[in-house]
PDB file of C-alpha atoms and ligand atoms in Angstrom:
ATOM      1  CA  MET A  33     -26.663   6.124   9.337  1.00 87.00           C
ATOM      2  CA  LYS A  34     -24.047   8.814   8.886  1.00 90.00           C
ATOM      3  CA  GLU A  35     -20.342   8.115   8.325  1.00 90.00           C
ATOM      4  CA  GLN A  36     -17.741   9.873  10.379  1.00 94.00           C
ATOM      5  CA  ILE A  37     -13.985   9.473  10.416  1.00 96.00           C
ATOM      6  CA  LYS A  38     -11.964   8.981  13.593  1.00 97.00           C
ATOM      7  CA  VAL A  39      -8.271   9.856  13.213  1.00 98.00           C
ATOM      8  CA  LEU A  40      -6.005   6.854  13.751  1.00 98.00           C
ATOM      9  CA  LEU A  41      -2.716   8.255  12.422  1.00 98.00           C
ATOM     10  CA  SER A  42      -2.305  12.000  11.997  1.00 98.00           C
ATOM     11  CA  GLU A  43      -0.899  13.702   8.910  1.00 98.00           C
ATOM     12  CA  GLU A  44       2.276  14.530  10.860  1.00 98.00           C
ATOM     13  CA  GLU A  45       2.764  10.914  11.994  1.00 98.00           C
ATOM     14  CA  VAL A  46       2.264   9.542   8.492  1.00 98.00           C
ATOM     15  CA  ASN A  47       4.569  12.096   6.859  1.00 98.00           C
ATOM     16  CA  ALA A  48       7.301  11.498   9.452  1.00 98.00           C
ATOM     17  CA  ARG A  49       7.134   7.739   8.932  1.00 98.00           C
ATOM     18  CA  VAL A  50       7.200   8.050   5.131  1.00 98.00           C
ATOM     19  CA  LYS A  51      10.333  10.171   5.467  1.00 98.00           C
ATOM     20  CA  GLU A  52      11.960   7.476   7.640  1.00 98.00           C
ATOM     21  CA  LEU A  53      11.083   4.754   5.145  1.00 98.00           C
ATOM     22  CA  GLY A  54      12.567   6.835   2.327  1.00 98.00           C
ATOM     23  CA  LYS A  55      15.780   7.254   4.296  1.00 98.00           C
ATOM     24  CA  LYS A  56      16.001   3.525   5.004  1.00 98.00           C
ATOM     25  CA  ILE A  57      15.446   2.634   1.340  1.00 98.00           C
ATOM     26  CA  THR A  58      17.988   5.270   0.258  1.00 98.00           C
ATOM     27  CA  GLU A  59      20.588   3.702   2.561  1.00 98.00           C
ATOM     28  CA  GLU A  60      19.836   0.132   1.547  1.00 98.00           C
ATOM     29  CA  TYR A  61      19.974   0.850  -2.192  1.00 98.00           C
ATOM     30  CA  ALA A  62      23.001   3.168  -2.124  1.00 98.00           C
ATOM     31  CA  GLY A  63      24.745   3.068  -5.526  1.00 98.00           C
ATOM     32  CA  GLU A  64      21.736   1.336  -7.152  1.00 98.00           C
ATOM     33  CA  SER A  65      18.440   2.452  -8.612  1.00 98.00           C
ATOM     34  CA  VAL A  66      14.943   1.492  -7.530  1.00 98.00           C
ATOM     35  CA  HIS A  67      11.903   0.599  -9.651  1.00 98.00           C
ATOM     36  CA  ILE A  68       8.689   1.232  -7.757  1.00 98.00           C
ATOM     37  CA  VAL A  69       5.662  -0.854  -8.687  1.00 98.00           C
ATOM     38  CA  CYS A  70       2.713   1.064  -7.308  1.00 98.00           C
ATOM     39  CA  ILE A  71      -0.512  -0.857  -6.811  1.00 97.00           C
ATOM     40  CA  LEU A  72      -3.467   1.243  -8.003  1.00 96.00           C
ATOM     41  CA  LYS A  73      -5.371   3.036  -6.751  1.00 93.00           C
ATOM     42  CA  GLY A  74      -4.832   2.923  -3.000  1.00 95.00           C
ATOM     43  CA  ALA A  75      -1.022   3.107  -2.989  1.00 98.00           C
ATOM     44  CA  VAL A  76      -0.747   6.141  -5.279  1.00 98.00           C
ATOM     45  CA  PHE A  77      -0.564   8.791  -2.568  1.00 98.00           C
ATOM     46  CA  PHE A  78       1.925   6.778  -0.506  1.00 98.00           C
ATOM     47  CA  ALA A  79       4.091   5.840  -3.522  1.00 98.00           C
ATOM     48  CA  CYS A  80       4.405   9.497  -4.603  1.00 98.00           C
ATOM     49  CA  GLU A  81       5.312  10.702  -1.114  1.00 98.00           C
ATOM     50  CA  LEU A  82       7.753   7.823  -0.632  1.00 98.00           C
ATOM     51  CA  ALA A  83       9.405   8.345  -4.032  1.00 98.00           C
ATOM     52  CA  LYS A  84      10.045  11.999  -3.113  1.00 98.00           C
ATOM     53  CA  ARG A  85      11.942  10.822  -0.019  1.00 98.00           C
ATOM     54  CA  ILE A  86      14.190   8.330  -1.840  1.00 98.00           C
ATOM     55  CA  GLU A  87      17.527   9.797  -2.869  1.00 98.00           C
ATOM     56  CA  VAL A  88      18.703   7.134  -5.347  1.00 98.00           C
ATOM     57  CA  PRO A  89      17.342   7.127  -8.938  1.00 98.00           C
ATOM     58  CA  VAL A  90      13.686   6.046  -8.952  1.00 98.00           C
ATOM     59  CA  SER A  91      11.490   4.838 -11.811  1.00 98.00           C
ATOM     60  CA  LEU A  92       7.800   4.145 -11.441  1.00 98.00           C
ATOM     61  CA  ASP A  93       5.218   1.809 -12.941  1.00 98.00           C
ATOM     62  CA  PHE A  94       1.638   0.960 -12.034  1.00 98.00           C
ATOM     63  CA  MET A  95      -0.408  -2.165 -11.723  1.00 97.00           C
ATOM     64  CA  SER A  96      -4.045  -2.580 -10.832  1.00 96.00           C
ATOM     65  CA  VAL A  97      -5.550  -5.631  -9.201  1.00 92.00           C
ATOM     66  CA  SER A  98      -9.029  -6.339  -7.955  1.00 84.00           C
ATOM     67  CA  SER A  99      -9.618  -5.883  -4.228  1.00 62.00           C
ATOM     68  CA  TYR A 100     -12.464  -5.036  -1.886  1.00 49.00           C
ATOM     69  CA  GLN A 101     -16.099  -4.416  -2.716  1.00 47.00           C
ATOM     70  CA  GLY A 102     -17.379  -2.242   0.155  1.00 46.00           C
ATOM     71  CA  THR A 103     -15.724  -3.374   3.380  1.00 48.00           C
ATOM     72  CA  THR A 104     -15.358  -7.130   2.835  1.00 50.00           C
ATOM     73  CA  SER A 105     -12.667  -9.064   0.961  1.00 53.00           C
ATOM     74  CA  THR A 106     -13.718 -11.269  -1.928  1.00 53.00           C
ATOM     75  CA  GLY A 107     -10.498 -13.263  -1.666  1.00 55.00           C
ATOM     76  CA  GLU A 108     -10.067 -13.298  -5.447  1.00 67.00           C
ATOM     77  CA  VAL A 109      -7.136 -11.604  -7.153  1.00 82.00           C
ATOM     78  CA  GLN A 110      -7.246 -10.493 -10.762  1.00 86.00           C
ATOM     79  CA  ILE A 111      -4.869  -8.290 -12.771  1.00 92.00           C
ATOM     80  CA  ILE A 112      -6.920  -5.421 -14.183  1.00 94.00           C
ATOM     81  CA  LYS A 113      -3.987  -3.393 -15.503  1.00 97.00           C
ATOM     82  CA  ASP A 114      -0.523  -4.866 -15.991  1.00 98.00           C
ATOM     83  CA  LEU A 115       2.850  -3.080 -15.915  1.00 98.00           C
ATOM     84  CA  GLU A 116       3.962  -1.045 -18.937  1.00 98.00           C
ATOM     85  CA  HIS A 117       7.651  -1.870 -18.553  1.00 97.00           C
ATOM     86  CA  SER A 118       9.616  -5.064 -18.016  1.00 98.00           C
ATOM     87  CA  ILE A 119      11.011  -5.517 -14.504  1.00 98.00           C
ATOM     88  CA  GLU A 120      13.742  -7.925 -15.592  1.00 98.00           C
ATOM     89  CA  GLY A 121      17.050  -7.090 -13.898  1.00 98.00           C
ATOM     90  CA  LYS A 122      15.543  -4.257 -11.842  1.00 98.00           C
ATOM     91  CA  ASN A 123      15.491  -3.626  -8.103  1.00 98.00           C
ATOM     92  CA  VAL A 124      11.728  -3.732  -7.697  1.00 98.00           C
ATOM     93  CA  ILE A 125       9.921  -2.413  -4.643  1.00 98.00           C
ATOM     94  CA  VAL A 126       6.214  -3.151  -4.675  1.00 98.00           C
ATOM     95  CA  VAL A 127       4.460  -0.278  -2.922  1.00 98.00           C
ATOM     96  CA  GLU A 128       1.079  -1.120  -1.413  1.00 98.00           C
ATOM     97  CA  ASP A 129      -1.346   0.761   0.801  1.00 98.00           C
ATOM     98  CA  ILE A 130      -2.225  -2.047   3.193  1.00 97.00           C
ATOM     99  CA  VAL A 131      -1.625  -5.759   3.731  1.00 96.00           C
ATOM    100  CA  ASP A 132      -4.677  -7.417   5.231  1.00 94.00           C
ATOM    101  CA  THR A 133      -5.249 -11.144   4.602  1.00 92.00           C
ATOM    102  CA  GLY A 134      -2.111 -11.140   2.441  1.00 93.00           C
ATOM    103  CA  ARG A 135      -3.891 -12.762  -0.522  1.00 90.00           C
ATOM    104  CA  THR A 136      -3.302  -9.873  -2.932  1.00 91.00           C
ATOM    105  CA  LEU A 137       0.392  -9.543  -2.162  1.00 94.00           C
ATOM    106  CA  HIS A 138       1.016 -13.278  -2.032  1.00 92.00           C
ATOM    107  CA  TYR A 139      -0.343 -13.551  -5.562  1.00 91.00           C
ATOM    108  CA  LEU A 140       1.370 -10.404  -6.823  1.00 94.00           C
ATOM    109  CA  LEU A 141       4.805 -11.194  -5.414  1.00 96.00           C
ATOM    110  CA  SER A 142       4.844 -14.676  -6.916  1.00 93.00           C
ATOM    111  CA  ASN A 143       3.626 -13.268 -10.238  1.00 94.00           C
ATOM    112  CA  LEU A 144       6.322 -10.555 -10.246  1.00 97.00           C
ATOM    113  CA  SER A 145       9.142 -12.824  -9.109  1.00 97.00           C
ATOM    114  CA  SER A 146       8.559 -15.024 -12.183  1.00 97.00           C
ATOM    115  CA  ARG A 147       9.476 -11.963 -14.322  1.00 98.00           C
ATOM    116  CA  ASN A 148      13.129 -12.124 -13.176  1.00 98.00           C
ATOM    117  CA  PRO A 149      13.712  -8.861 -11.305  1.00 98.00           C
ATOM    118  CA  LYS A 150      17.208  -8.367  -9.833  1.00 98.00           C
ATOM    119  CA  SER A 151      15.552  -8.045  -6.434  1.00 98.00           C
ATOM    120  CA  LEU A 152      11.963  -7.860  -5.218  1.00 98.00           C
ATOM    121  CA  LYS A 153      10.821  -6.230  -1.992  1.00 98.00           C
ATOM    122  CA  LEU A 154       7.537  -5.120  -0.530  1.00 98.00           C
ATOM    123  CA  CYS A 155       6.831  -1.801   1.151  1.00 98.00           C
ATOM    124  CA  THR A 156       3.412  -1.221   2.689  1.00 98.00           C
ATOM    125  CA  LEU A 157       2.133   1.856   4.455  1.00 98.00           C
ATOM    126  CA  LEU A 158      -0.117  -0.189   6.740  1.00 98.00           C
ATOM    127  CA  ASP A 159      -0.206  -3.770   7.941  1.00 98.00           C
ATOM    128  CA  LYS A 160      -2.938  -5.632   9.809  1.00 97.00           C
ATOM    129  CA  PRO A 161      -0.921  -8.641  11.045  1.00 96.00           C
ATOM    130  CA  ASP A 162      -3.875 -10.071  13.006  1.00 94.00           C
ATOM    131  CA  ARG A 163      -5.828 -10.556   9.779  1.00 93.00           C
ATOM    132  CA  ARG A 164      -3.190 -12.559   7.912  1.00 95.00           C
ATOM    133  CA  VAL A 165      -4.439 -15.698   6.134  1.00 93.00           C
ATOM    134  CA  VAL A 166      -1.561 -16.157   3.679  1.00 93.00           C
ATOM    135  CA  ASP A 167       2.088 -15.634   4.623  1.00 94.00           C
ATOM    136  CA  VAL A 168       3.704 -12.546   3.051  1.00 96.00           C
ATOM    137  CA  ASN A 169       7.221 -11.256   3.592  1.00 96.00           C
ATOM    138  CA  VAL A 170       6.899  -7.510   4.229  1.00 98.00           C
ATOM    139  CA  ASN A 171      10.283  -5.731   3.971  1.00 98.00           C
ATOM    140  CA  TYR A 172       9.214  -2.192   4.881  1.00 98.00           C
ATOM    141  CA  THR A 173       6.141  -1.330   6.970  1.00 98.00           C
ATOM    142  CA  GLY A 174       4.871   2.126   7.835  1.00 98.00           C
ATOM    143  CA  PHE A 175       2.585   1.115  10.697  1.00 98.00           C
ATOM    144  CA  ASP A 176       1.054  -2.040  12.138  1.00 98.00           C
ATOM    145  CA  ILE A 177      -2.615  -1.272  12.828  1.00 98.00           C
ATOM    146  CA  PRO A 178      -5.481  -3.111  14.544  1.00 96.00           C
ATOM    147  CA  ASP A 179      -8.230  -4.932  12.657  1.00 95.00           C
ATOM    148  CA  GLU A 180     -10.299  -1.901  11.671  1.00 94.00           C
ATOM    149  CA  PHE A 181     -11.387  -0.616   8.279  1.00 95.00           C
ATOM    150  CA  VAL A 182      -9.278   2.443   7.530  1.00 97.00           C
ATOM    151  CA  VAL A 183      -9.418   5.231   4.952  1.00 98.00           C
ATOM    152  CA  GLY A 184      -7.284   8.169   3.871  1.00 98.00           C
ATOM    153  CA  PHE A 185      -3.835   8.667   2.325  1.00 98.00           C
ATOM    154  CA  GLY A 186      -5.102   6.798  -0.749  1.00 98.00           C
ATOM    155  CA  LEU A 187      -7.376   4.277   0.985  1.00 97.00           C
ATOM    156  CA  ASP A 188     -11.065   4.508   0.158  1.00 96.00           C
ATOM    157  CA  TYR A 189     -14.471   3.480   1.334  1.00 95.00           C
ATOM    158  CA  ASP A 190     -16.591   3.075  -1.811  1.00 92.00           C
ATOM    159  CA  GLN A 191     -14.152   5.437  -3.621  1.00 94.00           C
ATOM    160  CA  LYS A 192     -14.488   8.155  -0.968  1.00 96.00           C
ATOM    161  CA  TYR A 193     -11.901   9.576   1.465  1.00 97.00           C
ATOM    162  CA  ARG A 194      -8.764   8.761  -0.573  1.00 97.00           C
ATOM    163  CA  ASN A 195      -7.764  12.430  -0.397  1.00 98.00           C
ATOM    164  CA  LEU A 196      -7.662  12.644   3.409  1.00 98.00           C
ATOM    165  CA  PRO A 197      -4.092  13.567   4.425  1.00 98.00           C
ATOM    166  CA  TYR A 198      -4.304  11.259   7.478  1.00 98.00           C
ATOM    167  CA  ILE A 199      -5.429   7.692   8.242  1.00 98.00           C
ATOM    168  CA  GLY A 200      -8.832   7.328   9.856  1.00 98.00           C
ATOM    169  CA  VAL A 201     -11.389   4.703  10.828  1.00 97.00           C
ATOM    170  CA  VAL A 202     -14.892   4.865   9.369  1.00 94.00           C
ATOM    171  CA  GLU A 203     -17.561   4.985  12.053  1.00 93.00           C
ATOM    172  CA  PHE A 204     -21.281   4.753  11.429  1.00 90.00           C
ATOM    173  CA  VAL A 205     -23.437   6.892  13.700  1.00 89.00           C
ATOM    174  CA  GLU A 206     -27.187   7.574  13.951  1.00 87.00           C
ATOM    175  CA  LYS A 207     -28.146  10.725  12.043  1.00 78.00           C
TER     176      LYS A 207
HETATM  177  P1  LIG B 339      -5.517  -8.473   1.214  1.00 61.97           P
HETATM  178  O1  LIG B 339      -5.396  -9.200  -0.080  1.00 61.97           O
HETATM  179  O2  LIG B 339      -4.231  -8.356   1.967  1.00 61.97           O
HETATM  180  O3  LIG B 339      -6.621  -9.054   2.065  1.00 61.97           O
HETATM  181  O4  LIG B 339      -6.075  -7.050   0.886  1.00 61.97           O
HETATM  182  C1  LIG B 339      -5.327  -6.031   0.393  1.00 61.97           C
HETATM  183  C2  LIG B 339      -6.223  -4.976  -0.195  1.00 61.97           C
HETATM  184  O5  LIG B 339      -7.487  -4.901   0.508  1.00 61.97           O
HETATM  185  C3  LIG B 339      -5.626  -3.605  -0.036  1.00 61.97           C
HETATM  186  O6  LIG B 339      -4.819  -3.279  -1.141  1.00 61.97           O
HETATM  187  C4  LIG B 339      -6.838  -2.712   0.054  1.00 61.97           C
HETATM  188  O7  LIG B 339      -7.264  -2.353  -1.232  1.00 61.97           O
HETATM  189  C5  LIG B 339      -7.894  -3.570   0.695  1.00 61.97           C
HETATM  190  N1  LIG B 339      -8.021  -3.315   2.153  1.00 61.97           N
HETATM  191  C6  LIG B 339      -7.685  -4.132   3.172  1.00 61.97           C
HETATM  192  N2  LIG B 339      -7.939  -3.575   4.360  1.00 61.97           N
HETATM  193  C7  LIG B 339      -8.455  -2.352   4.089  1.00 61.97           C
HETATM  194  C8  LIG B 339      -8.885  -1.260   4.925  1.00 61.97           C
HETATM  195  O8  LIG B 339      -8.858  -1.289   6.154  1.00 61.97           O
HETATM  196  N3  LIG B 339      -9.322  -0.152   4.264  1.00 61.97           N
HETATM  197  C9  LIG B 339      -9.361  -0.051   2.909  1.00 61.97           C
HETATM  198  N4  LIG B 339      -9.813   1.079   2.394  1.00 61.97           N
HETATM  199  N5  LIG B 339      -8.954  -1.055   2.107  1.00 61.97           N
HETATM  200  C10 LIG B 339      -8.494  -2.188   2.687  1.00 61.97           C
END
């Protein structure tokens, strides 16, 4: 079987939406600063593009948690790399690539809220609401998408396709 990618959201659509999200965050945090917690590796591309569109002071930190093996969720969440800096007293925005079952974010948000940030919000590029198993409060969403396995703009399939500048669906076709 050969993999091919069908475009779901074009580069132009994604970039336009990221710009809108940046504007919204800029307005909502006027006079404050924002501390982005980027979830490695998938959210890196989105977090960088978003940060460039936010016009209040932005600081950045990274966290890595376990997620998918191949295309199926294991349902287990583990911190692989923790934050370098304390988030106490900061306006934290967790930036994630996609919310699927919600397990990862449910765990992460409760973990981070116990570290006493001034505020804690979640911004995801993509959301698959139909797949939700655990309730998660998403404050900023790029796009709601159907239940399909997507790649691009940071999202991978077995570490491939993260560098695609658009969001696509992996299709398997006969060679
Ligand atoms: P959740 O805990 O919400 O089920 O899963 C969140 C994580 O699963 C995401 O951060 C991402 O790593 C992975 N994930 C969920 N859906 C997809 C998808 O369609 N494509 C890719 N590449 N990863 C996904």
